[in-house]
Protein backbone atom coordinates (compact mmCIF):
# COMPACT_ATOMS: atom_id res chain seq x y z
CA UNK A 1 0.00 0.00 0.00
CA UNK A 2 1.41 3.37 -0.99
CA UNK A 3 2.06 6.15 1.51
CA UNK A 4 -0.82 8.37 0.21
CA UNK A 5 -3.23 5.43 0.61
CA UNK A 6 -2.09 4.82 4.17
CA UNK A 7 -2.47 8.49 5.00
CA UNK A 8 -5.97 8.55 3.51
CA UNK A 9 -7.00 5.49 5.52
CA UNK A 10 -5.55 7.03 8.68
CA UNK A 11 -7.51 10.24 8.19
CA UNK A 12 -10.69 8.32 7.40
CA UNK A 13 -10.31 6.20 10.55
CA UNK A 14 -9.94 9.33 12.70
CA UNK A 15 -13.01 10.98 11.17
CA UNK A 16 -15.12 7.85 11.60
CA UNK A 17 -13.93 7.27 15.17
CA UNK A 18 -14.79 10.83 16.17
CA UNK A 19 -18.15 11.14 14.44
CA UNK A 20 -19.44 7.61 15.01
CA UNK A 21 -18.40 7.83 18.65
CA UNK A 22 -20.74 10.82 19.01
CA UNK A 23 -23.45 8.94 17.10
CA UNK A 24 -23.09 5.98 19.47
CA UNK A 25 -23.71 8.24 22.48
CA UNK A 26 -26.83 9.67 20.84
CA UNK A 27 -28.15 6.26 19.79
CA UNK A 28 -27.81 5.00 23.37
CA UNK A 29 -29.78 8.02 24.61
CA UNK A 30 -32.44 7.53 21.92
CA UNK A 31 -32.85 3.87 22.85
CA UNK A 32 -33.07 4.61 26.58
CA UNK A 33 -35.55 7.47 26.24
CA UNK A 34 -37.59 5.70 23.58
CA UNK A 35 -37.82 2.50 25.60
CA UNK A 36 -38.93 4.40 28.71
CA UNK A 37 -41.53 6.37 26.75
CA UNK A 38 -42.88 3.25 25.04
CA UNK A 39 -43.15 1.35 28.31
CA UNK A 40 -45.08 4.15 30.01
CA UNK A 41 -47.32 4.88 27.02
CA UNK A 42 -48.35 1.24 26.70
CA UNK A 43 -49.26 1.16 30.40
CA UNK A 44 -51.15 4.49 30.45
CA UNK A 45 -53.82 5.47 27.97
CA UNK A 46 -53.40 9.15 27.11
CA UNK A 47 -56.32 11.53 27.12
CA UNK A 48 -57.12 13.69 24.11
CA UNK A 49 -55.45 16.67 25.78
CA UNK A 50 -52.34 14.61 26.46
CA UNK A 51 -52.22 13.40 22.86
CA UNK A 52 -52.42 17.01 21.66
CA UNK A 53 -49.65 17.91 24.11
CA UNK A 54 -47.53 15.03 22.81
CA UNK A 55 -47.93 16.18 19.21
CA UNK A 56 -47.28 19.84 20.04
CA UNK A 57 -44.24 19.05 22.21
CA UNK A 58 -42.76 16.80 19.53
CA UNK A 59 -43.08 19.53 16.90
CA UNK A 60 -41.57 22.18 19.18
CA UNK A 61 -38.63 20.08 20.37
CA UNK A 62 -37.99 18.78 16.84
CA UNK A 63 -37.71 22.35 15.56
CA UNK A 64 -35.64 23.87 18.35
CA UNK A 65 -33.46 20.89 19.24
CA UNK A 66 -33.52 18.72 16.13
CA UNK A 67 -33.40 21.40 13.43
CA UNK A 68 -31.92 24.53 15.01
CA UNK A 69 -29.78 22.90 17.68
CA UNK A 70 -28.50 19.84 15.84
CA UNK A 71 -28.94 20.31 12.10
CA UNK A 72 -27.82 23.94 11.98
CA UNK A 73 -25.15 23.97 14.71
CA UNK A 74 -24.09 20.85 16.56
CA UNK A 75 -24.10 18.31 13.72
CA UNK A 76 -22.04 20.26 11.15
CA UNK A 77 -19.57 21.30 13.88
CA UNK A 78 -19.06 17.68 14.94
CA UNK A 79 -18.09 16.76 11.38
CA UNK A 80 -16.03 19.93 10.88
CA UNK A 81 -14.01 19.20 14.02
CA UNK A 82 -13.52 15.57 12.97
CA UNK A 83 -12.17 16.67 9.59
CA UNK A 84 -9.93 19.24 11.26
CA UNK A 85 -8.62 16.63 13.70
CA UNK A 86 -7.78 14.28 10.85
CA UNK A 87 -5.55 16.99 9.37
CA UNK A 88 -4.08 18.24 12.68
CA UNK A 89 -3.53 15.10 14.70
CA UNK A 90 -2.42 14.92 18.31
CA UNK A 91 -2.35 11.56 20.10
CA UNK A 92 -4.55 12.64 23.03
CA UNK A 93 -7.05 14.40 20.77
CA UNK A 94 -7.31 11.35 18.52
CA UNK A 95 -7.77 9.02 21.50
CA UNK A 96 -10.60 11.24 22.79
CA UNK A 97 -11.94 12.08 19.33
CA UNK A 98 -15.66 11.80 20.19
CA UNK A 99 -15.23 14.25 23.08
CA UNK A 100 -13.09 16.45 20.84
CA UNK A 101 -15.78 16.48 18.16
CA UNK A 102 -18.38 17.50 20.74
CA UNK A 103 -16.15 20.49 21.62
CA UNK A 104 -15.73 19.39 25.22
CA UNK A 105 -12.07 20.46 25.12
CA UNK A 106 -9.52 22.17 22.84
CA UNK A 107 -11.99 24.71 21.54
CA UNK A 108 -12.60 28.43 21.82
CA UNK A 109 -13.48 29.84 25.22
CA UNK A 110 -16.93 30.82 24.01
CA UNK A 111 -17.68 27.38 22.59
CA UNK A 112 -16.34 25.64 25.70
CA UNK A 113 -18.59 27.67 27.98
CA UNK A 114 -21.60 27.14 25.72
CA UNK A 115 -20.99 23.37 25.57
CA UNK A 116 -20.67 22.90 29.32
CA UNK A 117 -23.66 25.16 30.03
CA UNK A 118 -25.66 23.00 27.62
CA UNK A 119 -24.57 19.84 29.41
CA UNK A 120 -25.54 21.33 32.77
CA UNK A 121 -28.95 22.25 31.34
CA UNK A 122 -29.47 18.73 30.03
CA UNK A 123 -28.60 17.21 33.42
CA UNK A 124 -31.01 19.60 35.14
CA UNK A 125 -33.75 18.70 32.64
CA UNK A 126 -33.19 14.98 33.23
CA UNK A 127 -33.53 15.43 36.99
CA UNK A 128 -36.67 17.49 36.49
CA UNK A 129 -38.28 15.00 34.10
CA UNK A 130 -37.70 12.13 36.53
CA UNK A 131 -39.96 13.90 39.02
CA UNK A 132 -42.86 14.16 36.55
CA UNK A 133 -45.84 11.83 36.63
CA UNK A 134 -45.56 8.87 34.19
CA UNK A 135 -47.74 10.13 31.28
CA UNK A 136 -46.00 13.50 31.14
CA UNK A 137 -42.56 11.97 31.53
CA UNK A 138 -43.32 9.72 28.56
CA UNK A 139 -44.47 12.71 26.52
CA UNK A 140 -41.22 14.59 27.21
CA UNK A 141 -39.03 11.51 26.63
CA UNK A 142 -40.75 10.67 23.33
CA UNK A 143 -40.27 14.20 21.99
CA UNK A 144 -36.63 14.35 23.04
CA UNK A 145 -35.93 10.92 21.53
CA UNK A 146 -37.43 12.09 18.23
CA UNK A 147 -35.29 15.25 18.26
CA UNK A 148 -32.15 13.23 19.03
CA UNK A 149 -32.97 10.86 16.16
CA UNK A 150 -33.29 13.89 13.88
CA UNK A 151 -29.93 15.16 15.09
CA UNK A 152 -28.27 11.78 14.62
CA UNK A 153 -29.54 11.54 11.06
CA UNK A 154 -28.23 15.03 10.31
CA UNK A 155 -24.78 14.10 11.65
CA UNK A 156 -24.63 11.08 9.35
CA UNK A 157 -25.71 13.22 6.37
CA UNK A 158 -23.01 15.82 7.10
CA UNK A 159 -20.49 12.99 7.51
CA UNK A 160 -21.39 11.52 4.11
CA UNK A 161 -21.09 14.95 2.50
CA UNK A 162 -17.77 15.63 4.21
CA UNK A 163 -16.30 12.33 3.05
CA UNK A 164 -17.53 13.15 -0.47
CA UNK A 165 -15.50 16.35 -0.47
CA UNK A 166 -18.23 18.76 0.68
CA UNK A 167 -17.27 19.69 4.26
CA UNK A 168 -19.70 21.68 6.42
CA UNK A 169 -19.52 25.45 5.98
CA UNK A 170 -19.00 26.10 9.68
CA UNK A 171 -16.05 26.88 11.93
CA UNK A 172 -14.37 24.00 13.75
CA UNK A 173 -14.01 26.39 16.72
CA UNK A 174 -10.42 25.51 17.55
CA UNK A 175 -8.36 27.85 19.76
CA UNK A 176 -6.71 30.76 17.96
CA UNK A 177 -3.26 29.73 19.19
CA UNK A 178 -3.70 26.35 17.48
CA UNK A 179 -4.60 28.10 14.22
CA UNK A 180 -1.55 30.37 14.47
CA UNK A 181 0.71 27.42 15.25
CA UNK A 182 -0.58 25.60 12.17
CA UNK A 183 0.04 28.64 9.97
CA UNK A 184 3.56 29.07 11.37
CA UNK A 185 4.32 25.41 10.65
CA UNK A 186 3.07 25.81 7.08
CA UNK A 187 5.25 28.88 6.55
CA UNK A 188 8.33 27.07 7.90
CA UNK A 189 7.65 24.17 5.56
CA UNK A 190 7.53 26.40 2.49
CA UNK A 191 10.78 27.00 0.57
CA UNK A 192 12.08 30.57 0.79
CA UNK A 193 10.95 32.85 -2.03
CA UNK A 194 13.79 34.56 -3.87
CA UNK A 195 13.37 38.24 -4.51
CA UNK A 196 15.33 39.82 -7.34
CA UNK A 197 16.00 39.65 -11.03
CA UNK A 198 17.33 36.74 -13.06
CA UNK A 199 20.86 38.18 -13.03
CA UNK A 200 21.11 38.28 -9.24
CA UNK A 201 23.50 35.69 -7.76
PDB file of C-alpha atoms in Angstrom:
ATOM      1  CA  UNK A   1       0.000   0.000   0.000  1.00  0.00           C
ATOM      2  CA  UNK A   2       1.412   3.373  -0.992  1.00  0.00           C
ATOM      3  CA  UNK A   3       2.059   6.152   1.509  1.00  0.00           C
ATOM      4  CA  UNK A   4      -0.816   8.370   0.214  1.00  0.00           C
ATOM      5  CA  UNK A   5      -3.233   5.428   0.607  1.00  0.00           C
ATOM      6  CA  UNK A   6      -2.090   4.815   4.173  1.00  0.00           C
ATOM      7  CA  UNK A   7      -2.473   8.489   5.004  1.00  0.00           C
ATOM      8  CA  UNK A   8      -5.970   8.550   3.512  1.00  0.00           C
ATOM      9  CA  UNK A   9      -6.997   5.491   5.524  1.00  0.00           C
ATOM     10  CA  UNK A  10      -5.545   7.027   8.680  1.00  0.00           C
ATOM     11  CA  UNK A  11      -7.510  10.241   8.189  1.00  0.00           C
ATOM     12  CA  UNK A  12     -10.695   8.316   7.400  1.00  0.00           C
ATOM     13  CA  UNK A  13     -10.312   6.201  10.547  1.00  0.00           C
ATOM     14  CA  UNK A  14      -9.943   9.327  12.702  1.00  0.00           C
ATOM     15  CA  UNK A  15     -13.012  10.980  11.170  1.00  0.00           C
ATOM     16  CA  UNK A  16     -15.119   7.848  11.598  1.00  0.00           C
ATOM     17  CA  UNK A  17     -13.926   7.271  15.167  1.00  0.00           C
ATOM     18  CA  UNK A  18     -14.792  10.832  16.170  1.00  0.00           C
ATOM     19  CA  UNK A  19     -18.151  11.136  14.438  1.00  0.00           C
ATOM     20  CA  UNK A  20     -19.438   7.611  15.008  1.00  0.00           C
ATOM     21  CA  UNK A  21     -18.403   7.833  18.647  1.00  0.00           C
ATOM     22  CA  UNK A  22     -20.745  10.823  19.010  1.00  0.00           C
ATOM     23  CA  UNK A  23     -23.452   8.943  17.099  1.00  0.00           C
ATOM     24  CA  UNK A  24     -23.092   5.975  19.472  1.00  0.00           C
ATOM     25  CA  UNK A  25     -23.714   8.236  22.482  1.00  0.00           C
ATOM     26  CA  UNK A  26     -26.826   9.671  20.839  1.00  0.00           C
ATOM     27  CA  UNK A  27     -28.153   6.262  19.786  1.00  0.00           C
ATOM     28  CA  UNK A  28     -27.806   4.998  23.370  1.00  0.00           C
ATOM     29  CA  UNK A  29     -29.777   8.021  24.613  1.00  0.00           C
ATOM     30  CA  UNK A  30     -32.441   7.531  21.925  1.00  0.00           C
ATOM     31  CA  UNK A  31     -32.851   3.873  22.855  1.00  0.00           C
ATOM     32  CA  UNK A  32     -33.065   4.605  26.584  1.00  0.00           C
ATOM     33  CA  UNK A  33     -35.551   7.473  26.237  1.00  0.00           C
ATOM     34  CA  UNK A  34     -37.590   5.697  23.582  1.00  0.00           C
ATOM     35  CA  UNK A  35     -37.823   2.498  25.600  1.00  0.00           C
ATOM     36  CA  UNK A  36     -38.929   4.400  28.709  1.00  0.00           C
ATOM     37  CA  UNK A  37     -41.534   6.375  26.753  1.00  0.00           C
ATOM     38  CA  UNK A  38     -42.877   3.246  25.041  1.00  0.00           C
ATOM     39  CA  UNK A  39     -43.146   1.346  28.313  1.00  0.00           C
ATOM     40  CA  UNK A  40     -45.078   4.154  30.010  1.00  0.00           C
ATOM     41  CA  UNK A  41     -47.320   4.884  27.019  1.00  0.00           C
ATOM     42  CA  UNK A  42     -48.345   1.242  26.696  1.00  0.00           C
ATOM     43  CA  UNK A  43     -49.265   1.162  30.404  1.00  0.00           C
ATOM     44  CA  UNK A  44     -51.147   4.487  30.446  1.00  0.00           C
ATOM     45  CA  UNK A  45     -53.816   5.473  27.970  1.00  0.00           C
ATOM     46  CA  UNK A  46     -53.399   9.148  27.107  1.00  0.00           C
ATOM     47  CA  UNK A  47     -56.319  11.528  27.121  1.00  0.00           C
ATOM     48  CA  UNK A  48     -57.122  13.690  24.114  1.00  0.00           C
ATOM     49  CA  UNK A  49     -55.453  16.674  25.775  1.00  0.00           C
ATOM     50  CA  UNK A  50     -52.338  14.612  26.463  1.00  0.00           C
ATOM     51  CA  UNK A  51     -52.215  13.399  22.864  1.00  0.00           C
ATOM     52  CA  UNK A  52     -52.417  17.008  21.662  1.00  0.00           C
ATOM     53  CA  UNK A  53     -49.650  17.906  24.111  1.00  0.00           C
ATOM     54  CA  UNK A  54     -47.525  15.026  22.812  1.00  0.00           C
ATOM     55  CA  UNK A  55     -47.932  16.178  19.206  1.00  0.00           C
ATOM     56  CA  UNK A  56     -47.280  19.843  20.041  1.00  0.00           C
ATOM     57  CA  UNK A  57     -44.243  19.049  22.209  1.00  0.00           C
ATOM     58  CA  UNK A  58     -42.765  16.802  19.535  1.00  0.00           C
ATOM     59  CA  UNK A  59     -43.084  19.529  16.895  1.00  0.00           C
ATOM     60  CA  UNK A  60     -41.572  22.181  19.183  1.00  0.00           C
ATOM     61  CA  UNK A  61     -38.626  20.080  20.369  1.00  0.00           C
ATOM     62  CA  UNK A  62     -37.988  18.785  16.845  1.00  0.00           C
ATOM     63  CA  UNK A  63     -37.706  22.348  15.558  1.00  0.00           C
ATOM     64  CA  UNK A  64     -35.642  23.868  18.355  1.00  0.00           C
ATOM     65  CA  UNK A  65     -33.456  20.892  19.245  1.00  0.00           C
ATOM     66  CA  UNK A  66     -33.521  18.720  16.130  1.00  0.00           C
ATOM     67  CA  UNK A  67     -33.400  21.403  13.433  1.00  0.00           C
ATOM     68  CA  UNK A  68     -31.916  24.532  15.009  1.00  0.00           C
ATOM     69  CA  UNK A  69     -29.782  22.903  17.680  1.00  0.00           C
ATOM     70  CA  UNK A  70     -28.504  19.841  15.839  1.00  0.00           C
ATOM     71  CA  UNK A  71     -28.943  20.306  12.102  1.00  0.00           C
ATOM     72  CA  UNK A  72     -27.816  23.937  11.976  1.00  0.00           C
ATOM     73  CA  UNK A  73     -25.149  23.973  14.707  1.00  0.00           C
ATOM     74  CA  UNK A  74     -24.088  20.848  16.563  1.00  0.00           C
ATOM     75  CA  UNK A  75     -24.099  18.306  13.717  1.00  0.00           C
ATOM     76  CA  UNK A  76     -22.035  20.257  11.153  1.00  0.00           C
ATOM     77  CA  UNK A  77     -19.575  21.301  13.876  1.00  0.00           C
ATOM     78  CA  UNK A  78     -19.056  17.679  14.937  1.00  0.00           C
ATOM     79  CA  UNK A  79     -18.090  16.756  11.380  1.00  0.00           C
ATOM     80  CA  UNK A  80     -16.025  19.930  10.877  1.00  0.00           C
ATOM     81  CA  UNK A  81     -14.007  19.204  14.016  1.00  0.00           C
ATOM     82  CA  UNK A  82     -13.522  15.567  12.965  1.00  0.00           C
ATOM     83  CA  UNK A  83     -12.175  16.665   9.591  1.00  0.00           C
ATOM     84  CA  UNK A  84      -9.929  19.242  11.265  1.00  0.00           C
ATOM     85  CA  UNK A  85      -8.617  16.632  13.704  1.00  0.00           C
ATOM     86  CA  UNK A  86      -7.784  14.277  10.847  1.00  0.00           C
ATOM     87  CA  UNK A  87      -5.545  16.995   9.374  1.00  0.00           C
ATOM     88  CA  UNK A  88      -4.081  18.245  12.676  1.00  0.00           C
ATOM     89  CA  UNK A  89      -3.533  15.099  14.700  1.00  0.00           C
ATOM     90  CA  UNK A  90      -2.421  14.925  18.309  1.00  0.00           C
ATOM     91  CA  UNK A  91      -2.350  11.556  20.100  1.00  0.00           C
ATOM     92  CA  UNK A  92      -4.550  12.643  23.027  1.00  0.00           C
ATOM     93  CA  UNK A  93      -7.048  14.402  20.765  1.00  0.00           C
ATOM     94  CA  UNK A  94      -7.306  11.351  18.523  1.00  0.00           C
ATOM     95  CA  UNK A  95      -7.766   9.018  21.499  1.00  0.00           C
ATOM     96  CA  UNK A  96     -10.597  11.241  22.787  1.00  0.00           C
ATOM     97  CA  UNK A  97     -11.936  12.076  19.328  1.00  0.00           C
ATOM     98  CA  UNK A  98     -15.660  11.798  20.188  1.00  0.00           C
ATOM     99  CA  UNK A  99     -15.229  14.249  23.082  1.00  0.00           C
ATOM    100  CA  UNK A 100     -13.086  16.455  20.842  1.00  0.00           C
ATOM    101  CA  UNK A 101     -15.776  16.477  18.155  1.00  0.00           C
ATOM    102  CA  UNK A 102     -18.377  17.495  20.743  1.00  0.00           C
ATOM    103  CA  UNK A 103     -16.145  20.488  21.622  1.00  0.00           C
ATOM    104  CA  UNK A 104     -15.727  19.388  25.224  1.00  0.00           C
ATOM    105  CA  UNK A 105     -12.070  20.463  25.118  1.00  0.00           C
ATOM    106  CA  UNK A 106      -9.524  22.172  22.839  1.00  0.00           C
ATOM    107  CA  UNK A 107     -11.991  24.706  21.544  1.00  0.00           C
ATOM    108  CA  UNK A 108     -12.599  28.431  21.820  1.00  0.00           C
ATOM    109  CA  UNK A 109     -13.479  29.838  25.223  1.00  0.00           C
ATOM    110  CA  UNK A 110     -16.933  30.824  24.010  1.00  0.00           C
ATOM    111  CA  UNK A 111     -17.677  27.382  22.586  1.00  0.00           C
ATOM    112  CA  UNK A 112     -16.339  25.637  25.699  1.00  0.00           C
ATOM    113  CA  UNK A 113     -18.586  27.675  27.983  1.00  0.00           C
ATOM    114  CA  UNK A 114     -21.601  27.136  25.715  1.00  0.00           C
ATOM    115  CA  UNK A 115     -20.995  23.371  25.573  1.00  0.00           C
ATOM    116  CA  UNK A 116     -20.674  22.897  29.317  1.00  0.00           C
ATOM    117  CA  UNK A 117     -23.660  25.156  30.034  1.00  0.00           C
ATOM    118  CA  UNK A 118     -25.664  23.003  27.622  1.00  0.00           C
ATOM    119  CA  UNK A 119     -24.575  19.836  29.406  1.00  0.00           C
ATOM    120  CA  UNK A 120     -25.541  21.332  32.772  1.00  0.00           C
ATOM    121  CA  UNK A 121     -28.945  22.249  31.339  1.00  0.00           C
ATOM    122  CA  UNK A 122     -29.470  18.728  30.027  1.00  0.00           C
ATOM    123  CA  UNK A 123     -28.603  17.209  33.416  1.00  0.00           C
ATOM    124  CA  UNK A 124     -31.013  19.602  35.143  1.00  0.00           C
ATOM    125  CA  UNK A 125     -33.746  18.695  32.638  1.00  0.00           C
ATOM    126  CA  UNK A 126     -33.186  14.979  33.234  1.00  0.00           C
ATOM    127  CA  UNK A 127     -33.525  15.430  36.988  1.00  0.00           C
ATOM    128  CA  UNK A 128     -36.674  17.489  36.493  1.00  0.00           C
ATOM    129  CA  UNK A 129     -38.275  14.997  34.097  1.00  0.00           C
ATOM    130  CA  UNK A 130     -37.697  12.130  36.534  1.00  0.00           C
ATOM    131  CA  UNK A 131     -39.965  13.901  39.020  1.00  0.00           C
ATOM    132  CA  UNK A 132     -42.858  14.160  36.554  1.00  0.00           C
ATOM    133  CA  UNK A 133     -45.843  11.827  36.629  1.00  0.00           C
ATOM    134  CA  UNK A 134     -45.562   8.875  34.186  1.00  0.00           C
ATOM    135  CA  UNK A 135     -47.736  10.128  31.283  1.00  0.00           C
ATOM    136  CA  UNK A 136     -46.003  13.504  31.136  1.00  0.00           C
ATOM    137  CA  UNK A 137     -42.558  11.973  31.527  1.00  0.00           C
ATOM    138  CA  UNK A 138     -43.320   9.721  28.563  1.00  0.00           C
ATOM    139  CA  UNK A 139     -44.467  12.709  26.517  1.00  0.00           C
ATOM    140  CA  UNK A 140     -41.221  14.586  27.209  1.00  0.00           C
ATOM    141  CA  UNK A 141     -39.032  11.515  26.626  1.00  0.00           C
ATOM    142  CA  UNK A 142     -40.752  10.672  23.327  1.00  0.00           C
ATOM    143  CA  UNK A 143     -40.269  14.198  21.990  1.00  0.00           C
ATOM    144  CA  UNK A 144     -36.628  14.350  23.037  1.00  0.00           C
ATOM    145  CA  UNK A 145     -35.934  10.920  21.535  1.00  0.00           C
ATOM    146  CA  UNK A 146     -37.426  12.090  18.233  1.00  0.00           C
ATOM    147  CA  UNK A 147     -35.289  15.247  18.257  1.00  0.00           C
ATOM    148  CA  UNK A 148     -32.151  13.233  19.030  1.00  0.00           C
ATOM    149  CA  UNK A 149     -32.967  10.862  16.157  1.00  0.00           C
ATOM    150  CA  UNK A 150     -33.295  13.887  13.878  1.00  0.00           C
ATOM    151  CA  UNK A 151     -29.929  15.157  15.093  1.00  0.00           C
ATOM    152  CA  UNK A 152     -28.268  11.776  14.625  1.00  0.00           C
ATOM    153  CA  UNK A 153     -29.537  11.538  11.065  1.00  0.00           C
ATOM    154  CA  UNK A 154     -28.232  15.035  10.312  1.00  0.00           C
ATOM    155  CA  UNK A 155     -24.775  14.105  11.647  1.00  0.00           C
ATOM    156  CA  UNK A 156     -24.635  11.085   9.348  1.00  0.00           C
ATOM    157  CA  UNK A 157     -25.707  13.221   6.371  1.00  0.00           C
ATOM    158  CA  UNK A 158     -23.005  15.818   7.098  1.00  0.00           C
ATOM    159  CA  UNK A 159     -20.494  12.991   7.510  1.00  0.00           C
ATOM    160  CA  UNK A 160     -21.392  11.523   4.106  1.00  0.00           C
ATOM    161  CA  UNK A 161     -21.091  14.947   2.498  1.00  0.00           C
ATOM    162  CA  UNK A 162     -17.770  15.626   4.211  1.00  0.00           C
ATOM    163  CA  UNK A 163     -16.297  12.332   3.048  1.00  0.00           C
ATOM    164  CA  UNK A 164     -17.532  13.148  -0.468  1.00  0.00           C
ATOM    165  CA  UNK A 165     -15.497  16.347  -0.472  1.00  0.00           C
ATOM    166  CA  UNK A 166     -18.230  18.762   0.680  1.00  0.00           C
ATOM    167  CA  UNK A 167     -17.269  19.685   4.256  1.00  0.00           C
ATOM    168  CA  UNK A 168     -19.699  21.677   6.415  1.00  0.00           C
ATOM    169  CA  UNK A 169     -19.519  25.449   5.978  1.00  0.00           C
ATOM    170  CA  UNK A 170     -18.998  26.101   9.684  1.00  0.00           C
ATOM    171  CA  UNK A 171     -16.047  26.877  11.927  1.00  0.00           C
ATOM    172  CA  UNK A 172     -14.369  24.000  13.747  1.00  0.00           C
ATOM    173  CA  UNK A 173     -14.009  26.387  16.716  1.00  0.00           C
ATOM    174  CA  UNK A 174     -10.417  25.507  17.548  1.00  0.00           C
ATOM    175  CA  UNK A 175      -8.364  27.850  19.759  1.00  0.00           C
ATOM    176  CA  UNK A 176      -6.711  30.761  17.965  1.00  0.00           C
ATOM    177  CA  UNK A 177      -3.257  29.734  19.189  1.00  0.00           C
ATOM    178  CA  UNK A 178      -3.699  26.354  17.480  1.00  0.00           C
ATOM    179  CA  UNK A 179      -4.601  28.096  14.222  1.00  0.00           C
ATOM    180  CA  UNK A 180      -1.554  30.374  14.474  1.00  0.00           C
ATOM    181  CA  UNK A 181       0.714  27.415  15.249  1.00  0.00           C
ATOM    182  CA  UNK A 182      -0.578  25.604  12.168  1.00  0.00           C
ATOM    183  CA  UNK A 183       0.037  28.638   9.972  1.00  0.00           C
ATOM    184  CA  UNK A 184       3.559  29.069  11.371  1.00  0.00           C
ATOM    185  CA  UNK A 185       4.320  25.414  10.650  1.00  0.00           C
ATOM    186  CA  UNK A 186       3.074  25.809   7.075  1.00  0.00           C
ATOM    187  CA  UNK A 187       5.252  28.880   6.553  1.00  0.00           C
ATOM    188  CA  UNK A 188       8.326  27.074   7.896  1.00  0.00           C
ATOM    189  CA  UNK A 189       7.653  24.174   5.555  1.00  0.00           C
ATOM    190  CA  UNK A 190       7.533  26.400   2.491  1.00  0.00           C
ATOM    191  CA  UNK A 191      10.776  27.000   0.565  1.00  0.00           C
ATOM    192  CA  UNK A 192      12.079  30.574   0.790  1.00  0.00           C
ATOM    193  CA  UNK A 193      10.950  32.854  -2.026  1.00  0.00           C
ATOM    194  CA  UNK A 194      13.791  34.559  -3.867  1.00  0.00           C
ATOM    195  CA  UNK A 195      13.371  38.237  -4.513  1.00  0.00           C
ATOM    196  CA  UNK A 196      15.327  39.825  -7.340  1.00  0.00           C
ATOM    197  CA  UNK A 197      16.004  39.649 -11.033  1.00  0.00           C
ATOM    198  CA  UNK A 198      17.326  36.744 -13.062  1.00  0.00           C
ATOM    199  CA  UNK A 199      20.856  38.182 -13.033  1.00  0.00           C
ATOM    200  CA  UNK A 200      21.113  38.275  -9.238  1.00  0.00           C
ATOM    201  CA  UNK A 201      23.497  35.690  -7.761  1.00  0.00           C
TER     202      UNK A 201
END
